[in-house]
CSV table of C-alpha atoms in Angstrom, one decimal:
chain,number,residue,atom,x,y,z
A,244,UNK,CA,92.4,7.1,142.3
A,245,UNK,CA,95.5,9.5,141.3
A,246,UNK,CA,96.0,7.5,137.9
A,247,UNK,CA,92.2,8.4,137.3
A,248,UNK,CA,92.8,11.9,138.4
A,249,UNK,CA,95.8,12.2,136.0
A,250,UNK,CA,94.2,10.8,133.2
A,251,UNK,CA,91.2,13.4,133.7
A,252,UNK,CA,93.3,16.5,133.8
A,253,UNK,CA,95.3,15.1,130.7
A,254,UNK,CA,91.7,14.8,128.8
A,255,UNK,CA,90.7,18.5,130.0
A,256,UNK,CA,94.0,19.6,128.4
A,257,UNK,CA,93.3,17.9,125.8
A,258,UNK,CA,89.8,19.8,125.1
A,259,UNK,CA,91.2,22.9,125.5
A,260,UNK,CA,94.3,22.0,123.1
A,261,UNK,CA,91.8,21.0,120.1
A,262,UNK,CA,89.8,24.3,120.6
A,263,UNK,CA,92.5,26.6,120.4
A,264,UNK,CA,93.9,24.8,117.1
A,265,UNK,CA,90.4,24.9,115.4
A,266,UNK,CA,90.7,28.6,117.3
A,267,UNK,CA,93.9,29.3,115.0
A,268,UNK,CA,92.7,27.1,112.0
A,269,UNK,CA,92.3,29.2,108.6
A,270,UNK,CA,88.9,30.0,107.4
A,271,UNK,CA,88.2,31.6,104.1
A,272,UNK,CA,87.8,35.6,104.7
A,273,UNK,CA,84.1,35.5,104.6
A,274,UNK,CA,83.7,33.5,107.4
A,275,UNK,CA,86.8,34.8,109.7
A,276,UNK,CA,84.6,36.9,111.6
A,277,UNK,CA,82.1,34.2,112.3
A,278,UNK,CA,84.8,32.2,114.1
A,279,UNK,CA,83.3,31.1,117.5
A,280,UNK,CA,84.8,31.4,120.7
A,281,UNK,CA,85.9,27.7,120.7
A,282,UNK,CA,88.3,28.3,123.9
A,283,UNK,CA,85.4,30.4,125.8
A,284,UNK,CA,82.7,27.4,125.7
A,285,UNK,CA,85.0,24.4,126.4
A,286,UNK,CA,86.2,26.8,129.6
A,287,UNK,CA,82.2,27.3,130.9
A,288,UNK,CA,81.3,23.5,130.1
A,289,UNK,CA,84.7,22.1,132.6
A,290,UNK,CA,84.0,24.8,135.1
A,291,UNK,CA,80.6,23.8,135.2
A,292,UNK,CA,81.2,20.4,135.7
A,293,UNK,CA,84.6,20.7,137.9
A,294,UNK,CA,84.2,23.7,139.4
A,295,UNK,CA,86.5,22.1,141.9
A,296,UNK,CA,89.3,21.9,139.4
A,297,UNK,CA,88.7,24.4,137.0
A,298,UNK,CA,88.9,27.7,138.0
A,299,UNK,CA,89.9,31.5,138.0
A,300,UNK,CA,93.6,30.4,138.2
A,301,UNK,CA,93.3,28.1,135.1
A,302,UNK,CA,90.8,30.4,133.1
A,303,UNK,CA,94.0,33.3,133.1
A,304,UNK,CA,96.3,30.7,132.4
A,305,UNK,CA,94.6,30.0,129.1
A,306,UNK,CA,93.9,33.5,128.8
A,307,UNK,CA,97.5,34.3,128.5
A,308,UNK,CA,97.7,31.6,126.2
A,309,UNK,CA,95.4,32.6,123.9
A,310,UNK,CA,96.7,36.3,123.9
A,311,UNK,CA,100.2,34.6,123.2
A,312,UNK,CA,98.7,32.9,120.5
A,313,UNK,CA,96.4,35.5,118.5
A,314,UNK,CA,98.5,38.5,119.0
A,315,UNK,CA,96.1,40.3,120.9
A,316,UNK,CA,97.1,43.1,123.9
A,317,UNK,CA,98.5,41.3,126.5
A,318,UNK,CA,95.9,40.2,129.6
A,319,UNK,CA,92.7,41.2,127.0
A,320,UNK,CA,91.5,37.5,127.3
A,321,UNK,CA,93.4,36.3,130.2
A,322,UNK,CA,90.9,39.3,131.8
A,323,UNK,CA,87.6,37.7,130.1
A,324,UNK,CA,88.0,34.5,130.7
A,325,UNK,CA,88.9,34.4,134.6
A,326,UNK,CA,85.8,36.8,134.4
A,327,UNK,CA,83.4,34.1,132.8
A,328,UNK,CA,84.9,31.5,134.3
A,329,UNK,CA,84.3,33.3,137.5
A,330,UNK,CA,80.5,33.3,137.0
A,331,UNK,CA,80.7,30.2,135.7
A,332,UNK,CA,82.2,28.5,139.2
A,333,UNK,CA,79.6,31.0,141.3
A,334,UNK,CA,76.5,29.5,139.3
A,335,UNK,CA,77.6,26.2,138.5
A,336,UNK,CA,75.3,24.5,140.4
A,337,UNK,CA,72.5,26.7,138.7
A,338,UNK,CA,73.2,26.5,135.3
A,339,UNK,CA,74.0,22.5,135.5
A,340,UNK,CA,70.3,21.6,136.1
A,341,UNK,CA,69.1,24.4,133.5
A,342,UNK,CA,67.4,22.9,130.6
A,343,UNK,CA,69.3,22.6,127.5
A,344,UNK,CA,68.0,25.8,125.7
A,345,UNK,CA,68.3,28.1,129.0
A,346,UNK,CA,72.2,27.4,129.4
A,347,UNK,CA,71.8,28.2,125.4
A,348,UNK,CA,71.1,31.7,126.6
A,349,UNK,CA,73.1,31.9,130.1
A,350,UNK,CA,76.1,30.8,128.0
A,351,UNK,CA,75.6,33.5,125.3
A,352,UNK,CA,75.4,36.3,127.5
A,353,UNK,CA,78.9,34.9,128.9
A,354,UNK,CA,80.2,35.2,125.7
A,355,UNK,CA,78.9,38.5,124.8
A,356,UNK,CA,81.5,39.3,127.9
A,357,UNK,CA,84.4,38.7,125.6
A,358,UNK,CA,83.8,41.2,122.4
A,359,UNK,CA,82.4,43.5,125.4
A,360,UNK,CA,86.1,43.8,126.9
A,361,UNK,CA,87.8,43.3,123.6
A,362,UNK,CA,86.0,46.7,122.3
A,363,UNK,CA,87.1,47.9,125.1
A,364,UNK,CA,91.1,46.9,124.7
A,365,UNK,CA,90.7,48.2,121.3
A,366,UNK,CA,89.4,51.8,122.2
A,367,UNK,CA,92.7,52.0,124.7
A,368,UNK,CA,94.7,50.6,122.2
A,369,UNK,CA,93.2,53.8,119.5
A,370,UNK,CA,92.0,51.0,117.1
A,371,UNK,CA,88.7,51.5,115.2
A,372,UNK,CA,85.7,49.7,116.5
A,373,UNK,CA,85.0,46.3,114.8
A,374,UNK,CA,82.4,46.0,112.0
A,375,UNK,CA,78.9,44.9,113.1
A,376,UNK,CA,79.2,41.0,112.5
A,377,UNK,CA,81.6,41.0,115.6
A,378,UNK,CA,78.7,41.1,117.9
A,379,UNK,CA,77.0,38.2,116.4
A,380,UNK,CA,79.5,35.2,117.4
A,381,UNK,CA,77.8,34.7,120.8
A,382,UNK,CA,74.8,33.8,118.9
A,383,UNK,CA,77.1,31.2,117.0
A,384,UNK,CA,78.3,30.2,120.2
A,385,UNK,CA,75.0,29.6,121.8
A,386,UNK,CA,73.6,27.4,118.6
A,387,UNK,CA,76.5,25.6,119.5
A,388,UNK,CA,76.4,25.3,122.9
A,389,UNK,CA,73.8,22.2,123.2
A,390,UNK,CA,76.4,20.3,120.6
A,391,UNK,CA,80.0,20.8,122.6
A,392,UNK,CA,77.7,20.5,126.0
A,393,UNK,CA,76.7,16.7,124.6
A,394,UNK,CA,79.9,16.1,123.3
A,395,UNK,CA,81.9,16.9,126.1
A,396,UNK,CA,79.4,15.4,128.6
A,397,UNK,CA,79.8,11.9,127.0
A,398,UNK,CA,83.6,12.6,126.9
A,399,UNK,CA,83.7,13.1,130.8
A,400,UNK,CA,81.1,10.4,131.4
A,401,UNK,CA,83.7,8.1,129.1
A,402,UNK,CA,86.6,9.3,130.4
A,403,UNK,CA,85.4,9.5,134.2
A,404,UNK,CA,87.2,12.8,134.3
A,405,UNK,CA,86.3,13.8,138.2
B,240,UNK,CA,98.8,43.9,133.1
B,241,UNK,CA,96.9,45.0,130.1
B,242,UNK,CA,98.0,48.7,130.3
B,243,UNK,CA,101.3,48.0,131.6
B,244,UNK,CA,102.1,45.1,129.0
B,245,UNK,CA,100.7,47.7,126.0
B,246,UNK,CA,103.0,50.8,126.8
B,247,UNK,CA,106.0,49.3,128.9
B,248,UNK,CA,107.8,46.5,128.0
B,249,UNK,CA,109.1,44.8,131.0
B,250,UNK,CA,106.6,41.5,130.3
B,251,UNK,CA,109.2,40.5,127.7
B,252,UNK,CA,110.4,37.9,128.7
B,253,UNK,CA,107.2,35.9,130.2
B,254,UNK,CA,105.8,37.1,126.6
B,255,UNK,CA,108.8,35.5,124.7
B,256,UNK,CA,108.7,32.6,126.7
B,257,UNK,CA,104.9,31.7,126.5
B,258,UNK,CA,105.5,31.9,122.7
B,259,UNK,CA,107.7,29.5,122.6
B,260,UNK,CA,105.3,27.5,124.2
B,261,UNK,CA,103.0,28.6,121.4
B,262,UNK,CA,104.9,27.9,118.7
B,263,UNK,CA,103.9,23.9,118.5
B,264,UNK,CA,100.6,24.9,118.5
B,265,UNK,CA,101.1,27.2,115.7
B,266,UNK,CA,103.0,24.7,113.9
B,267,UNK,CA,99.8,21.8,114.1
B,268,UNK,CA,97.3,24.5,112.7
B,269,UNK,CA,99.4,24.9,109.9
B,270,UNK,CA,100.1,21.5,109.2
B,271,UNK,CA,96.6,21.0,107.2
B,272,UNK,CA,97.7,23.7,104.6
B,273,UNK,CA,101.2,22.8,104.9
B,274,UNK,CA,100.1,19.2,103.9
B,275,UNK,CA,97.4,20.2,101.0
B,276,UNK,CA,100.4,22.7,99.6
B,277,UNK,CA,102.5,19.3,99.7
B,278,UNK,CA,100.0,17.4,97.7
B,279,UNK,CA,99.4,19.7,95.3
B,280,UNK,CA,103.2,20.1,94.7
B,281,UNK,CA,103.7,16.4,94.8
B,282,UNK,CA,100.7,15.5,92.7
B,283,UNK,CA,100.8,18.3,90.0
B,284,UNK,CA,100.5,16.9,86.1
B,285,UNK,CA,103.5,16.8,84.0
B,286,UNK,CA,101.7,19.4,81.7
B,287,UNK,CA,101.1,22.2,84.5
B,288,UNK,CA,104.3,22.1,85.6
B,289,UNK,CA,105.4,22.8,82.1
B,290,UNK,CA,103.3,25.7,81.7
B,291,UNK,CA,104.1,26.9,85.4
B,292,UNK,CA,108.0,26.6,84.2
B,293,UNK,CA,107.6,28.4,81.0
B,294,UNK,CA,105.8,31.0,82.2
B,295,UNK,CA,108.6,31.5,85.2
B,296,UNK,CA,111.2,31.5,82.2
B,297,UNK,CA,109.3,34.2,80.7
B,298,UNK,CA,108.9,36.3,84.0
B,299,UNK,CA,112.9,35.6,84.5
B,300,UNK,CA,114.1,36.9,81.0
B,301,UNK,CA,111.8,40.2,81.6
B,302,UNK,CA,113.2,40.8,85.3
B,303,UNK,CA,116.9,39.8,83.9
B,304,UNK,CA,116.0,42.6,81.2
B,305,UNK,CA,114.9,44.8,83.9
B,306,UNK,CA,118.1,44.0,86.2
B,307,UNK,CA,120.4,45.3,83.3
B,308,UNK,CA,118.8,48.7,83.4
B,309,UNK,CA,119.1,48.6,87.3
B,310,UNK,CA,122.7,48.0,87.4
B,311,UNK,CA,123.5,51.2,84.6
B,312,UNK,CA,121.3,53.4,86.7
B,313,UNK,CA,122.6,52.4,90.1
B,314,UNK,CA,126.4,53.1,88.7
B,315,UNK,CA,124.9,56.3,87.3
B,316,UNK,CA,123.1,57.2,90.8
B,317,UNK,CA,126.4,56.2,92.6
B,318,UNK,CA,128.0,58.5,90.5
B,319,UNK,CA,125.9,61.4,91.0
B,320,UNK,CA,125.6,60.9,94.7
B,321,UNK,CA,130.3,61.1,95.0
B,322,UNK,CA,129.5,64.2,93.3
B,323,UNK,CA,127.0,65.7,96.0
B,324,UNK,CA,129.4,64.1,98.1
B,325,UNK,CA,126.7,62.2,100.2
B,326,UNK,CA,126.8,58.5,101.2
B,327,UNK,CA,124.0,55.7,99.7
B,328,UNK,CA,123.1,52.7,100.5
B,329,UNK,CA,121.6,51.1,97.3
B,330,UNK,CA,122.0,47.5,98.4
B,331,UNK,CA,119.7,45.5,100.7
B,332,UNK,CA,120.2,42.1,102.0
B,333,UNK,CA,116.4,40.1,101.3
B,334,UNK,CA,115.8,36.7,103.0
B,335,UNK,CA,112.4,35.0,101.9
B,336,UNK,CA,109.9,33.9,105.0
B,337,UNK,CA,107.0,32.0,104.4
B,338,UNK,CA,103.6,32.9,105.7
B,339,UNK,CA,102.4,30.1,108.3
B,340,UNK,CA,98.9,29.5,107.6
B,341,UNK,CA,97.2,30.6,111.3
B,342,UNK,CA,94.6,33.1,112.0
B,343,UNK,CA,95.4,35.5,114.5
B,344,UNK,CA,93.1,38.0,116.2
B,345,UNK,CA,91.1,38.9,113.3
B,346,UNK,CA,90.4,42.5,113.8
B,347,UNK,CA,94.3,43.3,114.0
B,348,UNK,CA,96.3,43.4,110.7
B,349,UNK,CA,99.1,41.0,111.5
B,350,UNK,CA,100.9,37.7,110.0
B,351,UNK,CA,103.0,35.2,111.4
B,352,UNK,CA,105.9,34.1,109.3
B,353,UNK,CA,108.0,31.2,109.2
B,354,UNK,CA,111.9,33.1,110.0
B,355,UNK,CA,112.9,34.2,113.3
B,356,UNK,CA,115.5,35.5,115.2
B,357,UNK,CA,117.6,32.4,114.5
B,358,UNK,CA,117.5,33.8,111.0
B,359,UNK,CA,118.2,37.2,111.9
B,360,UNK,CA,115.1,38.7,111.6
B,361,UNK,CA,114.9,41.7,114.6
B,362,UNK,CA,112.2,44.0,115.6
B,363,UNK,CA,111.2,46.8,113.2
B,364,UNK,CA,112.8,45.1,110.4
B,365,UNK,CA,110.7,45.9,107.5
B,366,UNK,CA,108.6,43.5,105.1
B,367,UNK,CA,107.8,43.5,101.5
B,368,UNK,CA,106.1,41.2,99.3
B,369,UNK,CA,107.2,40.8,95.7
B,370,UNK,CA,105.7,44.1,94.7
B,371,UNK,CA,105.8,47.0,97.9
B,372,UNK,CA,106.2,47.5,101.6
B,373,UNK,CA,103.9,45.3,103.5
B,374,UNK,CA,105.0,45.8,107.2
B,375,UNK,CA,107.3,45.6,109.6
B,376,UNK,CA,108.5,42.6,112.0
B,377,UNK,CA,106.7,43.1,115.8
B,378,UNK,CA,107.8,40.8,117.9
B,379,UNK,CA,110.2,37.7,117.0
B,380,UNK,CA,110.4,33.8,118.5
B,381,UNK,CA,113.4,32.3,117.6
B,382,UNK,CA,111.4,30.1,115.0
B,383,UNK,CA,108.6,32.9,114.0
B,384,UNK,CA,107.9,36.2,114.2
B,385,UNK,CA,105.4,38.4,113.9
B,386,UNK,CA,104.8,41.1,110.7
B,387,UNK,CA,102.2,44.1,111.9
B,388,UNK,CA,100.8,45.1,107.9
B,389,UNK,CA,100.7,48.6,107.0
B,390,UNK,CA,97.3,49.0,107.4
B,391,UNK,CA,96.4,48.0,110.6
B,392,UNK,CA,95.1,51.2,112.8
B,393,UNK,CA,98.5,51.4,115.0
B,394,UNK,CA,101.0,51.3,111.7
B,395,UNK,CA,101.9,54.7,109.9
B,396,UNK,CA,105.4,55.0,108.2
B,397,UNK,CA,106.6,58.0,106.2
B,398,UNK,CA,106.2,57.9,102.8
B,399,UNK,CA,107.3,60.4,99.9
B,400,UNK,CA,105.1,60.9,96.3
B,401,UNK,CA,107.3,59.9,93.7
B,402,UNK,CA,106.4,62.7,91.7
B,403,UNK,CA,107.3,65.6,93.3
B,404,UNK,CA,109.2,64.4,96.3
B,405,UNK,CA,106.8,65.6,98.9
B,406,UNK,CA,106.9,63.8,102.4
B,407,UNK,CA,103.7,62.7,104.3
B,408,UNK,CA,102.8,59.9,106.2
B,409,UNK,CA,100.6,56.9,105.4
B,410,UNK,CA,98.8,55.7,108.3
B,411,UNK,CA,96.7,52.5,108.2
B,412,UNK,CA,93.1,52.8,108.8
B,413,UNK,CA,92.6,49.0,109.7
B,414,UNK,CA,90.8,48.5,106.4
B,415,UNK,CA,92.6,46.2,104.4
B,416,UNK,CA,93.0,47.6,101.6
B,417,UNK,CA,92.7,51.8,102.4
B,418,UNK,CA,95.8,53.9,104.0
B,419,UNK,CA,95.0,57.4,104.7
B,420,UNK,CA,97.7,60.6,104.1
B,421,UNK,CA,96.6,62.7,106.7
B,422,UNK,CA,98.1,66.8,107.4
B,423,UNK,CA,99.3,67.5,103.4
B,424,UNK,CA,97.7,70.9,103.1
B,425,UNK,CA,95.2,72.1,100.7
B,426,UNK,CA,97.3,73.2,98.0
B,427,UNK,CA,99.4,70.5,98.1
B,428,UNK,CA,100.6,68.6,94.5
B,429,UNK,CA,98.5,65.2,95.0
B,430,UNK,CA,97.1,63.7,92.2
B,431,UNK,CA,94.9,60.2,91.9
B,432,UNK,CA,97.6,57.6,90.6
B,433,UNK,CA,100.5,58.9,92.3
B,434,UNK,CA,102.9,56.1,93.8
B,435,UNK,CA,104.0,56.8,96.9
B,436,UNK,CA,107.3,55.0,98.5
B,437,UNK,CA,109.0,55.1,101.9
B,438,UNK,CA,111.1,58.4,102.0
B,439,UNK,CA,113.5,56.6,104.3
B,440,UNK,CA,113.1,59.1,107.3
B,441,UNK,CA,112.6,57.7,110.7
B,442,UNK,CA,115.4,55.3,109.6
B,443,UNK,CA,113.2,52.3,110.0
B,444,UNK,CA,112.2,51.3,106.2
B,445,UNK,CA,114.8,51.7,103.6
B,446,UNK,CA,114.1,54.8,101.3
B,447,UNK,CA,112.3,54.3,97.7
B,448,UNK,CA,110.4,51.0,97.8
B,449,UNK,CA,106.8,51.1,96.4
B,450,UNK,CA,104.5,51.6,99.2
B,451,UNK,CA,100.7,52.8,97.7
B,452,UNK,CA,98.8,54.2,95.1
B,453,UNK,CA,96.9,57.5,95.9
B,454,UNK,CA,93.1,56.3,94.6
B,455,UNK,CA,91.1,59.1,96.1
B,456,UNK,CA,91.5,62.6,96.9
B,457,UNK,CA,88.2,65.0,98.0
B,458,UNK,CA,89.6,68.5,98.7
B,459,UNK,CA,87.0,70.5,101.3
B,460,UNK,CA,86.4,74.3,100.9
B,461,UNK,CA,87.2,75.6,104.2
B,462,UNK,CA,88.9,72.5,105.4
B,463,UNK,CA,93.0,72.5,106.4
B,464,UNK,CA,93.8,69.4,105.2
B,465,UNK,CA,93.1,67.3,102.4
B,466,UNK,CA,91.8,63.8,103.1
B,467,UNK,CA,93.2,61.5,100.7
B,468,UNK,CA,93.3,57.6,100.4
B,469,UNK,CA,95.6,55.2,99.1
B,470,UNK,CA,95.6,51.3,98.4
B,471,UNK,CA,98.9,49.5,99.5
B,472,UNK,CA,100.4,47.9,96.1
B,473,UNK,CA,101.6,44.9,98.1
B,474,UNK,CA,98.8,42.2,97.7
B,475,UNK,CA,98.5,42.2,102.0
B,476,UNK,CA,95.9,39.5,101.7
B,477,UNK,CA,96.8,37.2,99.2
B,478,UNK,CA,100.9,36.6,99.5
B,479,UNK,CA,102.3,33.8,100.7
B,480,UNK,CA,105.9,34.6,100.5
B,481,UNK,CA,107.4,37.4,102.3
B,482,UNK,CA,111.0,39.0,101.9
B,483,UNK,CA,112.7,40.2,105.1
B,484,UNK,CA,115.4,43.1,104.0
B,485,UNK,CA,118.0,43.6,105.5
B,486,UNK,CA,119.2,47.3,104.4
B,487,UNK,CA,123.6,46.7,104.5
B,488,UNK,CA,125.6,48.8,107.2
B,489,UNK,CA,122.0,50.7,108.5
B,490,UNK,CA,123.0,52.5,111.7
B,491,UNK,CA,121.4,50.5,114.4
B,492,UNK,CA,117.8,50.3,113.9
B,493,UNK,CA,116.1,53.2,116.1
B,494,UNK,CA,114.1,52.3,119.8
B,495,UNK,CA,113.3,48.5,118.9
B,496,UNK,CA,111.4,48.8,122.1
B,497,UNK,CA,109.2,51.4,120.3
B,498,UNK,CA,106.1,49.0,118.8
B,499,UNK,CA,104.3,52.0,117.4
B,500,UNK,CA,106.2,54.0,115.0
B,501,UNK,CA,104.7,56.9,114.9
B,502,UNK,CA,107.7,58.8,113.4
B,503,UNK,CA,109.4,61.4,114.7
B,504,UNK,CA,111.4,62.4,111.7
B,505,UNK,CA,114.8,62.1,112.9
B,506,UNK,CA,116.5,62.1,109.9
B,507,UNK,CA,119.4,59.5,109.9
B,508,UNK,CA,119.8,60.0,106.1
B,509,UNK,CA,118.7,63.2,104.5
B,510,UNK,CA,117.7,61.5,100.6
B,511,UNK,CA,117.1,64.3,98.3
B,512,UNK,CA,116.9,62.5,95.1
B,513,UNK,CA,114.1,59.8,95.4
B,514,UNK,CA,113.1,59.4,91.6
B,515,UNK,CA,116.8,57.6,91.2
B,516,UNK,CA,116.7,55.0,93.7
B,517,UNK,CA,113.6,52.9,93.4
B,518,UNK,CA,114.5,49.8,93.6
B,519,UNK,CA,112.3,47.4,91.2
């Protein structure tokens, strides 16, 4: 079954490609600091379901990516997201059979993990602290959650990405 | 990695190479705005484009007006400079970059722009936009590179008010459209509408090019200081089109390896005559 395996990691890659482009895609000012953390939940949904294949290791290597990619200090989200990603593989087998609206919340409080650190980088880095609507994209994230969990779902179950 | 990667800078190269893998990515985001920009262009009525000329024939005869006066007084401030006997540099080299349409990390006052090292562009190079200073070049792919505005939190550069030739330094506040002038003392000459340009020190921004307008100033009884604002003249958030200048025979641009600069004034070029060479 190697084609099969292939043709699964090309999908995942494909997931994560399209999130960071709608990641870098311009929004009017308003709404720029509404953006959600596209990257983030496509990273808990595949280490959910392959744990096996997406990891720590893979979660930094996007990480860099995305720090590459946004400008930010260097290791800021390479440092968050091998950290969700390493709850993430530790509960997977929880949070799988959680209902819908509990991995809402589960999910959330993983992304709260990312402004958490990036407040962090930014008080090192002597930059001011961020206005208040910085704090609410989790929430944005977790009304999302239940959409990119179904949509992703039927793409693996399509896709037969194990 | 994070506090080695933010003071030293020996992650270069892994940096510059991961952008390059970047850049493709940067280049699909952009293709949406790139493509609507097309159509609009391409699809434009006969009658706009005849109003968008005029009006760019208008705009041309006033700057050609303006460019007559420029030459007289640049003779004149050559002039006067052979007679102090000291050396100026009036002319800059310009190259225009376009702004590729991506969002970076929003809380962080930077653009990406379409000229790279393959144009020449280097780091610390500084940026304007058709009316003041906007920033300086950061970090540069050979396709891209990366302007760091004025007024994010980690940009200052030294300034001079036009008026009376003091120096201070503008420092960004990370609000968009605010600089602060921190450490002029109380007394000092500072009045609301003052236009402050780069004094030149520091060596990294060439001397007398519009940088802000002083918009508020509370002087506190008792206090050292006064705390003053300022609101950059370039439009930061609206430009499309930057110019990269190139200032001609600078001596080597100080520390590129310094990201923050936080000037010490060494003073590569001691300009005593501001009000002569504003270039505009």
């Amino acid at each position: 079954m190697t084609s099969g395996r292939k043709q699964g990691l090309f999908i995942i890659l494909a997931t994560f490609l399209i999130s960071l482009l709608v990641t870098l895609m311009p929004l009017p000012d308003w709404a720029r600091p509404f953006r959600p953390q596209w990257y983030t939940l496509v990273l808990i949904y595949w280490a959910m379901a392959h744990p096996e294949r997406i990891g720590v290791g893979s979660a930094w290597l996007l990480g860099l990516v995305v720090d590459v990619m946004t400008e930010s200090l260097p290791g800021q989200h390479a440092l968050t997201l091998s950290l969700v990603a390493y709850i993430v593989v530790k509960l997977h087998a929880q949070i799988r059979v959680f209902p819908l609206w509990q991995q809402s919340v589960t999910v959330m409080a993983l992304l709260f993990l990312e402004p958490l650190i990036a407040t962090w980088a930014m008080g090192i880095t002597h930059q001011p602290p961020p206005p208040a609507p910085y704090w609410f994209t989790p929430v944005i994230g977790m009304l999302l959650w239940p959409w990119i969990f179904i949509i992703l779902r039927d793409v693996r179950r399509r896709f037969q990405t194990n | 990695m994070m506090f080695g990667g933010h003071k030293q800078k020996h992650l270069k190269a892994i940096h510059h190479s991961l952008t390059l893998v970047v850049y493709p990515l940067h280049v699909l985001a952009n293709t949406p705005m790139f493509v609507s920009n097309w159509m609009v262009e391409t699809f434009s009525t006969n009658s706009r484009l005849q109003e968008e000329n005029d009006r760019l024939k208008e705009d041309n005869l006033k700057l050609q007006a303006q460019q007559q006066k420029l030459v007289s007084l640049e003779n004149e401030n050559i002039r006067l400079r052979d007679l102090l006997e000291s050396s100026l540099k009036v002319k800059d080299r310009v190259l225009i970059a376009e702004l590729i349409a991506v969002d970076l990390d929003p809380y962080k006052h930077q653009v990406l722009i379409n000229k790279g090292g393959n144009s020449g562009a280097f780091e610390g190079q500084p940026v304007l936009d058709a009316n003041a200073v906007m920033g300086q070049v950061t970090n540069v792919t050979p396709y891209t590179s990366t302007v760091l505005m004025i007024t994010d939190a980690r940009h200052s550069l030294p300034v001079q008010i036009l008026r009376t030739g003091q120096r201070a330094i503008a420092v960004g506040t990370g609000n968009i459209n605010r600089l602060q002038i921190p450490h002029l003392p109380n007394n000092a000459d500072i009045k609301t509408g003052d236009l402050l340009v780069t004094s030149g020190l520091g060596g990294r921004f060439p001397p007398g090019y519009p940088v802000a307008t002083v918009t508020d100033i509370s002087r506190v009884e008792g206090k050292a200081f006064i705390d003053i604002t300022a609101t950059p003249n370039a439009r930061l958030d609206h430009t499309r089109e930057v110019l990269l200048v190139w200032t001609v025979n600078t001596p080597k641009p100080p520390q590129p390896d310094t990201p923050e600069p936080k000037q010490d004034s060494e003073q590569p070029e001691l300009s005593e005559l501001p009000e002569q060479e504003v270039v505009q």
